[in-house]
Amino acid sequence: MPVTPRPGDPTITPALVAEHGITPFEYERLLAMLGREPTFTELGIVSALWSEHCSYKHSRPLLRTLPTEAPWVLQGPGENAGVIAVGDGLAVAFKIESHNHPSAVEPYQGAATGVGGILRDVFTMGARPIALLDSLRFGDLESPRVRYLFSGVVKGIGDYGNCVGIPTVAGEVVFDPAYEGNPLVNAMCVGLLKEEELIRAVAQGVGNPIIAVGARTGRDGIHGASFASEDLSEENEAKRPRVQVGDPFTEKLLLEASLELIRSGHIVAIQDMGAAGLTSSSAEMAARGDVGVVIDTTKVPAREEGMTPYELLLSESQERMLVVAKKGHEDDVAAILQKWDLTAAVIGEVIAEPVYRVTEGDRVVAEFPGIRLVTDCPTYEPEARESDAIRAQRETDVAAIAELPEESDPVWTLTRLLSSPTIASKRWVHRQYDTMVRTSTVIGPGGDAAVVRLRGTDKAVALKVDCNGRYCHLDPYEGAKQAVAEAARNVACAGGRPKAITNNLNFGNPKRPEVYFQLREAVRGMGEACRALQTPVTGGNVSLYNENPNGAIYPTPVIGMVGLVEAIAHVTPAHFRRAGDAIVLLGENTAELGGSEYLQRVHGLAAGAPPRVDLDAERRLIDALLDAIAGGHVASAHDCSDGGLAVALAECAVGDEERWLGADVDLSAWDALPRRALLFGEAQGRVVVSTAAPDAVVATAARLAYAARVVGAVAADAHGVPVTAAGGRFTAALAALADADGGAIPRLMERAASASATAGESRPHHTTP
Amino acid sequence: MTASFRIEIRVVPRRGILDPQGKAVADALHSLGFPEVGDVRVGRHVVVETRAADAAEAGRRAAEMCEKLLANPVTEDFEIEQVVPV
Amino acid sequence: MTASFRIEIRVVPRRGILDPQGKAVADALHSLGFPEVGDVRVGRHVVVETRAADAAEAGRRAAEMCEKLLANPVTEDFEIEQVVPV
Amino acid sequence: MKFGIVTFPGSNCDYDAYHAVVDQLGETAAYLWHKDRDLQGADVVILPGGFSYGDYLRCGAIARFSPIMDAVAAHAARGAPVLAICNGFQIACEAGLLPGALLRNASLKYVCEQRHLRVETTDSRFTAGYEKGQVVRIPIAHGEGRYHADDATLDRLEAEDRVVFRYVGADGGSDDRSNPNGSLRDVAGILNEGRNVLGMMPHPERAVEPLVGSGDGLALFESIVARVAA
Ligand SMILES: Nc1ncnc2c1ncn2[C@@H]1O[C@H](COP(=O)(O)OP(=O)(O)O)[C@@H](O)[C@H]1O
Ligand SMILES: [Mg+2]
């Protein structure tokens, strides 16, 4: 039956095509594919599938260069989530996803639905979610609007994850004016499954029914995918799609029902209806299976009356799944859903003919040559050119920057850094998250990496999300390498062997040469680091167009790393544990100051070359650390990152809120270095270890040709942290350190509550009073 | 024979019970340039679409819904604000 | 010269926007013996005590409060139900 | 001994309760589905934490009408033990098994962290294994845990020694930071008149293994087992 336009649909004009974000070049491709003019419904379908968000048209050629294989990788990129084997017949599924644009418009719902989406990506692989992580970036916390976004996002993540009952165990929060207009909200989910329960979202079996499961479809977020593929201009603010509202209660039911369905043997495939809803889920499942599908939009359970095929196909209503069941098992599927008070409706079937067909009752409203709908989207490799201004920033001679008078007291500088909201304790955030539900969180937020045990085994996973956007701004190649290295180092500090990553590429508009340069270089650096550290990329997400008329965000390739802890006894906390333990510094101090939080916080500068990462050295560091841990020699391990060695020592001292320990530290071996670089520089490859067996730790490092030196001892808390360096000795009081670290964010947020100048600070969200 | 009604119900925290949300809203209003605001209380507003023989019957049923489910007798008071034929 | 007013405001989820709470309440009412119930929407009822020159002025200020703080312009509608001199 | 753990739609601490009694205590347990009416011979019923019905309307307001709750009420009326934790406590109050109500935290924020509780009475089948006045470390994780009851009810709870746990500081005293949610008289857990129903906001089932934070909740489960077995 031929495709017929629906009465009342708008006619296709160049203006309408442009409004759908389809370029004249792409429209030509579409005409060639169809051999005729598209209908309005078809235009909508293509605009969604060929949007940046769904098609990766500006990133795919780059992503192909990433390493994706290792013997333990069971599922690489291309599915809802990546999967690695962890032994004992178990596997771990994980994925990261951004919800930047929705969170900028409605922080609470935007962040909440971001969590919902990433949970579904993981449980549709047959995995039970066991942990969530969040990676957040906002502008300066002094701004009321930023506080509104920050508190709304945190509450949104908490309310959703808490209700579904998945612990949020780690994350990162960065505040920098670069994110003022474009906050970044990335959420990662990790799930556990038996290897044989792995299921892929591949439509198969001619005649098999396609079933819509879960919530009804409303007019929410229509064109969310293409919306996420544009800059945030005022014009876009006005045409913003209707906000998606999350329903974590339905999600919890959907989670249980989906896992039961997958284990029941009644279905062949299941996929989340995420961005571009029904359209992308059905087209992608069909393309993966190289089969055709037909869908009748009149069968889709709708929440509102009079919804058109265009709306039903593009709606981004939350908490919905698409299932391909085995023919004849429809009633079994319905029975499982009914047990969980959810509905299931057969809306189509798998067909032999290789077409993607949509009907509205008897009328065919859209029809494409199946797989080409997904594969014919053009890819682009635009011009790449580094910005001269950024190069100049990087080449600044930061060693020549004069110290402020206050800096004559290093404790002043240390306190200033610890109270930087980016470095300070994020307890204000994760106290609002249920970090313990499922009673498997061995190390929750506050450690270097989170550790979640795998019940029934003696193993655990170590998890971390990381990125330093300022480094990536100054040098995207080095910055991306560093993000992988730091994530791996954190995982190793907690006792885990880094295994694989997922990643979220948050960038500006790729059509600008300086942005595409950043994207290309970051992907190159990430790939190189992943090869060196043997942590292949199993998936990820790309979020481009994070810019507004004032400019783009810092390039921010967030790395989500999963490591394996071979024995629970290897789990290692970051903070000191026993007075009398020796403190060993693994790695070398250097004169590097570029890109540091010190320059940013004390001098207001994002400048200099970010610290170099020696990937071969990082690999030896990880081996040395894991050997020392396995040998039972390590009481605690904490890496040096933002704020450098002095901040790392302070965090080791006051990191355990219930028990502080002091330290007596002698750094005079490095008296040749400028004091501020020694204390606050961010040289890579350094870890502060506390140990009762310093000789064993040093010997282990020596075997791997890694620098290690005893620099002091853990002391009872009355001591504070006396440090000898650069010919002097200064002492930081623990209470002052703890107050700077723990009090910084609460103080800013409390001030917010009483001096808010913008809407919404205490807006009572959809919570019961 | 039944007709359609829209019933508007308010459920408010009983006086004397601490209402931290009301207080937070009052504080926020003060700092947003509404210094004239005194006490604020935040409750629930429930809109129920239903069918009944007549408005009186609809109101009676609504009161039952409140007693059974919509209001907590330990901490809340409810009021059927209006029953509107639709 | 100003006088005291009590302002009653309702804030409800906008039509077409998913209201999971309303849906859960509707389902519960059905199983509790109120099968006649159709749609339910759950919003907030806010009572603000304030001072203003007159009732018209109080109502104007209340609308500003709603726009700035009390209602979420992206997902909710508000209505000033009444302005009562006290 | 057999525990019955009720799963309401939205319960999410049912696994944790199961693991506490089965893996840590070595007892048997069954999940009880909210639509069922039979306790499957359970000696002890646990109403677990979570967000039954999404906590929509009021926490516990909808779950308390679940079919299984009639059986739970009958079990309680017979004097058999019911342990109502967090959302379970909210459900038990809504159902009238315990007096009072649980309101939104005074901070308006959800709070998850380890907390110190003082054991106020050992005259119960849940706390016989503790010392009176003992300070234990047990986590909380809730947004609506502010215990409220009128003065007469609170006086009566105290007079009848039915306040089981109070929020305190690490040293057992109370100050402006020791009460995490604004509960009246620092109440963290209470008994019914028959002393066989315990409702508490903190999560003892999350405190049965030092590896994941604390082992101080184990004695609560052991007390139940010892008493029921005896
Ligand atoms: N948004 C968040 N959610 C949960 N945990 C967080 C969040 N932000 C930071 N954390 C936790 O705080 C600790 C410090 O984070 P971060 O400063 O990123 O560490 P590092 O400097 O080692 O990369 C980590 O344990 C991290 O998991
Ligand atoms: Mg770290």
mmCIF file of N, CA, C and O and ligand atoms in Angstrom, chain A residues 448 486 490 638-639 641, ligand 2:
data_model
loop_
_atom_site.group_PDB
_atom_site.id
_atom_site.type_symbol
_atom_site.label_atom_id
_atom_site.label_comp_id
_atom_site.label_asym_id
_atom_site.label_seq_id
_atom_site.Cartn_x
_atom_site.Cartn_y
_atom_site.Cartn_z
ATOM 1 N N ASP A 448 38.086 7.417 47.220
ATOM 2 C CA ASP A 448 38.633 7.719 45.901
ATOM 3 C C ASP A 448 37.732 7.134 44.824
ATOM 4 O O ASP A 448 37.333 7.810 43.898
ATOM 5 N N GLU A 486 43.370 9.348 35.770
ATOM 6 C CA GLU A 486 42.933 9.627 37.133
ATOM 7 C C GLU A 486 41.841 8.661 37.571
ATOM 8 O O GLU A 486 41.831 8.178 38.709
ATOM 9 N N ASN A 490 42.225 6.183 40.755
ATOM 10 C CA ASN A 490 41.258 6.150 41.854
ATOM 11 C C ASN A 490 40.737 4.739 42.094
ATOM 12 O O ASN A 490 40.586 4.304 43.233
ATOM 13 N N HIS A 638 45.330 7.303 48.683
ATOM 14 C CA HIS A 638 44.566 8.430 48.151
ATOM 15 C C HIS A 638 45.411 9.113 47.091
ATOM 16 O O HIS A 638 46.569 9.422 47.341
ATOM 17 N N ASP A 639 44.837 9.351 45.935
ATOM 18 C CA ASP A 639 45.647 9.965 44.883
ATOM 19 C C ASP A 639 45.688 11.477 45.057
ATOM 20 O O ASP A 639 44.854 12.078 45.727
ATOM 21 N N SER A 641 45.082 14.837 43.366
ATOM 22 C CA SER A 641 44.463 15.393 42.163
ATOM 23 C C SER A 641 44.278 16.873 42.386
ATOM 24 O O SER A 641 45.245 17.566 42.701
HETATM 25 MG MG MG E 2 40.834 10.765 44.148
#
